[in-house]
Short mmCIF file of C-alpha atoms in Angstrom, two decimals:
data_model
loop_
_atom_site.label_atom_id
_atom_site.label_comp_id
_atom_site.label_asym_id
_atom_site.label_seq_id
_atom_site.Cartn_x
_atom_site.Cartn_y
_atom_site.Cartn_z
CA UNK W 1 75.01 101.64 76.17
CA UNK W 2 74.34 98.20 77.63
CA UNK W 3 71.44 96.22 76.23
CA UNK W 4 69.32 93.84 78.25
CA UNK W 5 69.76 90.12 77.62
CA UNK W 6 66.76 88.94 75.61
CA UNK W 7 64.07 87.26 77.66
CA UNK W 8 66.12 87.07 80.87
CA UNK W 9 63.22 86.31 83.17
CA UNK W 10 61.51 82.94 83.00
CA UNK W 11 58.20 82.64 84.88
CA UNK W 12 57.09 79.30 83.42
CA UNK W 13 56.42 77.76 86.83
CA UNK W 14 54.17 80.52 88.18
CA UNK W 15 50.43 80.02 87.86
CA UNK W 16 47.61 82.50 88.69
CA UNK W 17 46.87 80.93 92.08
CA UNK W 18 50.58 81.07 92.98
CA UNK W 19 50.42 84.88 93.09
CA UNK W 20 47.57 84.75 95.63
CA UNK W 21 49.54 82.29 97.76
CA UNK W 22 52.66 84.45 97.59
CA UNK W 23 50.69 87.58 98.48
CA UNK W 24 49.40 85.88 101.63
CA UNK W 25 52.84 84.56 102.53
CA UNK W 26 54.51 87.95 102.08
CA UNK W 27 51.92 89.61 104.29
CA UNK W 28 51.89 87.15 107.18
CA UNK W 29 54.61 84.47 107.09
CA UNK W 30 57.45 85.16 109.55
CA UNK W 31 60.10 84.37 106.91
CA UNK W 32 58.93 87.16 104.60
CA UNK W 33 58.13 89.59 107.42
CA UNK W 34 61.72 89.20 108.66
CA UNK W 35 63.02 89.60 105.11
CA UNK W 36 61.14 92.87 104.59
CA UNK W 37 62.40 94.20 107.91
CA UNK W 38 66.00 93.35 106.98
CA UNK W 39 65.82 94.84 103.48
CA UNK W 40 64.15 98.03 104.70
CA UNK W 41 66.86 98.40 107.35
CA UNK W 42 69.52 98.11 104.64
CA UNK W 43 67.72 100.71 102.52
CA UNK W 44 67.59 103.24 105.38
CA UNK W 45 70.94 102.46 106.99
CA UNK W 46 73.16 105.34 108.15
CA UNK W 47 70.28 107.78 107.70
CA UNK W 48 70.88 107.61 103.98
CA UNK W 49 67.83 108.56 101.88
CA UNK W 50 66.31 105.82 99.75
CA UNK W 51 66.21 108.26 96.85
CA UNK W 52 65.03 107.05 93.46
CA UNK W 53 64.08 103.43 94.08
CA UNK W 54 63.37 100.60 91.64
CA UNK W 55 62.00 97.28 92.94
CA UNK W 56 62.61 94.75 90.14
CA UNK W 57 60.15 91.96 89.34
CA UNK W 58 58.27 92.55 92.57
CA UNK W 59 55.47 89.98 92.28
CA UNK W 60 52.29 91.18 94.00
CA UNK W 61 54.09 94.07 95.72
CA UNK W 62 54.49 92.66 99.21
CA UNK W 63 57.64 94.65 99.90
CA UNK W 64 56.08 97.83 98.49
CA UNK W 65 53.18 97.31 100.89
CA UNK W 66 55.67 97.08 103.76
CA UNK W 67 57.60 100.18 102.67
CA UNK W 68 54.42 102.17 102.05
CA UNK W 69 53.50 101.85 105.75
CA UNK W 70 56.85 103.32 106.83
CA UNK W 71 57.89 106.01 104.38
CA UNK W 72 56.57 108.29 101.66
CA UNK W 73 59.20 106.99 99.24
CA UNK W 74 57.35 104.74 96.80
CA UNK W 75 59.73 104.46 93.86
CA UNK W 76 59.07 102.51 90.68
CA UNK W 77 57.85 98.98 91.29
CA UNK W 78 57.63 96.68 88.28
CA UNK W 79 56.55 93.18 87.35
CA UNK W 80 55.86 91.58 83.98
CA UNK W 81 52.88 89.43 85.01
CA UNK W 82 49.26 90.50 84.45
CA UNK W 83 48.24 88.37 87.42
CA UNK W 84 50.73 90.06 89.74
CA UNK W 85 49.79 93.55 88.59
CA UNK W 86 46.03 92.96 88.87
CA UNK W 87 46.35 91.46 92.33
CA UNK W 88 48.53 94.33 93.53
CA UNK W 89 46.08 96.90 92.14
CA UNK W 90 43.28 95.10 94.01
CA UNK W 91 45.26 95.74 97.19
CA UNK W 92 45.63 99.42 96.32
CA UNK W 93 49.28 99.17 95.30
CA UNK W 94 50.60 101.11 92.33
CA UNK W 95 52.69 98.73 90.23
CA UNK W 96 53.96 99.24 86.69
CA UNK W 97 53.82 96.39 84.20
CA UNK W 98 57.24 96.07 82.59
CA UNK W 99 59.61 93.30 81.59
CA UNK W 100 63.07 93.56 83.06
CA UNK W 101 64.54 94.05 79.60
CA UNK W 102 62.55 97.31 79.26
CA UNK W 103 65.06 98.99 81.55
CA UNK W 104 67.64 98.90 78.74
CA UNK W 105 65.92 102.03 77.39
CA UNK W 106 66.30 103.95 80.68
CA UNK W 107 69.14 106.46 81.07
CA UNK W 108 72.31 105.45 82.89
CA UNK W 109 72.31 106.48 86.55
CA UNK W 110 68.51 106.43 86.79
CA UNK W 111 68.34 104.94 90.29
CA UNK W 112 69.79 105.47 93.76
CA UNK W 113 68.51 102.15 95.12
CA UNK W 114 67.61 98.93 93.30
CA UNK W 115 66.08 95.96 95.09
CA UNK W 116 65.94 92.56 93.37
CA UNK W 117 64.28 90.18 95.82
CA UNK W 118 63.62 86.48 95.26
CA UNK W 119 63.30 86.58 91.49
CA UNK W 120 66.88 86.82 90.21
CA UNK W 121 66.88 83.01 89.95
CA UNK W 122 64.46 83.26 87.00
CA UNK W 123 67.39 84.55 84.94
CA UNK W 124 68.78 81.38 83.42
CA UNK W 125 72.50 80.86 82.86
CA UNK W 126 75.63 82.42 84.35
CA UNK W 127 76.25 84.60 81.29
CA UNK W 128 72.75 86.06 81.49
CA UNK W 129 73.12 86.70 85.21
CA UNK W 130 76.43 88.51 84.69
CA UNK W 131 74.94 90.62 81.88
CA UNK W 132 71.95 91.48 84.06
CA UNK W 133 74.18 92.69 86.90
CA UNK W 134 76.14 94.78 84.40
CA UNK W 135 72.88 96.34 83.27
CA UNK W 136 71.88 97.11 86.86
CA UNK W 137 75.32 98.65 87.46
CA UNK W 138 74.80 100.97 84.51
CA UNK W 139 71.36 102.04 85.75
CA UNK W 140 72.62 102.94 89.25
CA UNK W 141 74.05 106.36 89.98
CA UNK W 142 77.77 106.40 90.99
CA UNK W 143 76.92 106.11 94.70
CA UNK W 144 73.88 103.88 94.19
CA UNK W 145 73.29 100.52 95.81
CA UNK W 146 71.86 97.16 94.77
CA UNK W 147 70.18 94.91 97.33
CA UNK W 148 69.97 91.35 96.05
CA UNK W 149 68.20 88.52 97.88
CA UNK W 150 68.45 84.94 96.64
CA UNK W 151 67.45 81.46 97.83
CA UNK W 152 70.56 79.96 99.39
CA UNK W 153 72.16 76.53 99.68
CA UNK W 154 70.91 73.59 97.55
CA UNK W 155 70.41 71.46 100.67
CA UNK W 156 67.48 73.72 101.62
CA UNK W 157 65.50 73.00 98.45
CA UNK W 158 61.91 71.96 99.10
CA UNK W 159 58.36 71.77 97.68
CA UNK W 160 58.00 75.56 97.85
CA UNK W 161 60.90 75.88 95.41
CA UNK W 162 59.16 73.59 92.94
CA UNK W 163 55.89 75.50 93.31
CA UNK W 164 57.31 78.94 92.52
CA UNK W 165 59.98 77.95 89.99
CA UNK W 166 63.19 78.01 92.05
CA UNK W 167 65.38 75.52 90.17
CA UNK W 168 68.68 76.72 91.64
CA UNK W 169 69.91 77.74 95.07
CA UNK W 170 73.01 79.83 95.43
CA UNK W 171 76.16 80.32 97.48
CA UNK W 172 78.12 83.50 98.22
CA UNK W 173 80.98 82.13 96.13
CA UNK W 174 78.69 81.72 93.12
CA UNK W 175 77.31 85.23 93.42
CA UNK W 176 80.85 86.62 93.62
CA UNK W 177 81.61 85.03 90.24
CA UNK W 178 78.88 87.14 88.56
CA UNK W 179 79.99 90.55 89.80
CA UNK W 180 83.66 90.47 88.82
CA UNK W 181 83.07 92.39 85.59
CA UNK W 182 82.16 95.57 87.49
CA UNK W 183 83.85 97.20 90.52
CA UNK W 184 81.03 96.54 92.99
CA UNK W 185 81.82 97.42 96.60
CA UNK W 186 80.22 94.72 98.71
CA UNK W 187 78.96 96.14 101.99
CA UNK W 188 77.18 93.09 103.35
CA UNK W 189 76.96 89.49 102.22
CA UNK W 190 75.47 86.92 104.50
CA UNK W 191 73.26 83.88 104.81
CA UNK W 192 70.13 85.30 106.42
CA UNK W 193 68.76 83.55 109.53
CA UNK W 194 71.86 81.37 109.72
CA UNK W 195 71.26 80.61 113.41
CA UNK W 196 67.97 78.96 112.45
CA UNK W 197 69.65 76.75 109.86
CA UNK W 198 69.23 73.42 111.75
CA UNK W 199 65.50 73.97 112.28
CA UNK W 200 64.97 75.15 108.70
CA UNK W 201 66.89 72.15 107.37
CA UNK W 202 64.80 69.74 109.44
CA UNK W 203 61.60 71.38 108.22
CA UNK W 204 62.67 71.20 104.58
CA UNK W 205 63.77 67.57 104.86
CA UNK W 206 60.38 66.67 106.36
CA UNK W 207 58.63 68.58 103.58
CA UNK W 208 60.67 66.75 100.94
CA UNK W 209 59.76 63.38 102.45
CA UNK W 210 56.06 64.27 102.45
CA UNK W 211 56.31 65.43 98.84
CA UNK W 212 57.94 62.16 97.76
CA UNK W 213 55.11 60.20 99.40
CA UNK W 214 52.50 62.40 97.72
CA UNK W 215 54.21 62.11 94.33
CA UNK W 216 54.34 58.33 94.62
CA UNK W 217 50.58 58.13 95.19
CA UNK W 218 49.61 61.04 92.91
CA UNK W 219 52.18 61.36 90.07
CA UNK W 220 50.39 64.32 88.44
CA UNK W 221 50.05 66.36 91.63
CA UNK W 222 51.46 69.89 91.51
CA UNK W 223 53.82 70.62 94.40
CA UNK W 224 52.31 72.53 97.30
CA UNK W 225 54.27 75.13 99.22
CA UNK W 226 55.51 73.87 102.57
CA UNK W 227 55.24 77.37 104.02
CA UNK W 228 52.16 77.85 106.17
CA UNK W 229 50.47 81.20 106.70
CA UNK W 230 49.68 81.97 110.32
CA UNK W 231 48.14 85.02 111.93
CA UNK W 232 45.17 87.07 110.76
#
């Protein structure tokens, strides 16, 4: 049986107030709303049942909140942070506190669907990433599916990355190098919102310039997210 790489997830950048910020962003910011719509569509594509679902390292449960409004399938939703779990429980969401490595004790073929959204980057090192994907492969049933979402393209790095601990952005070529040890069948691989790339790039470059000015005047300032919550 595969064993989980020790301590694969590194949350050193996340602070208690970051979970509140992320909860608000996931609920209202267009970027995350569009992400949840896209992931849910992938999960329910071709009238295929979601089945036994595991949402890995889910933060405050924003995606669970989205899914809960649309289906009775709730699955197992885990995060290792006390802050994330407590905040999710305050919102009435049922999360389980578990480190990713705990799944090494679960039987092979435990899940029909695994979602790993915007936290895979906390796994440091290519070897650890490859081992983690091998572990996920073993936990999926033979016809199961993994939906992986990652921050893309280093040129789009910005203050939000620094705030939530994103120290690496990825390319499709890089992801392909991690999955060669197992016969994954890739259904879809794409850069999400590619048509908006010029506008997103301009926004991130402006945010980086503002951050450099702030850092020059206030060297000890923590980075602030450049994503703004709008709506209710």
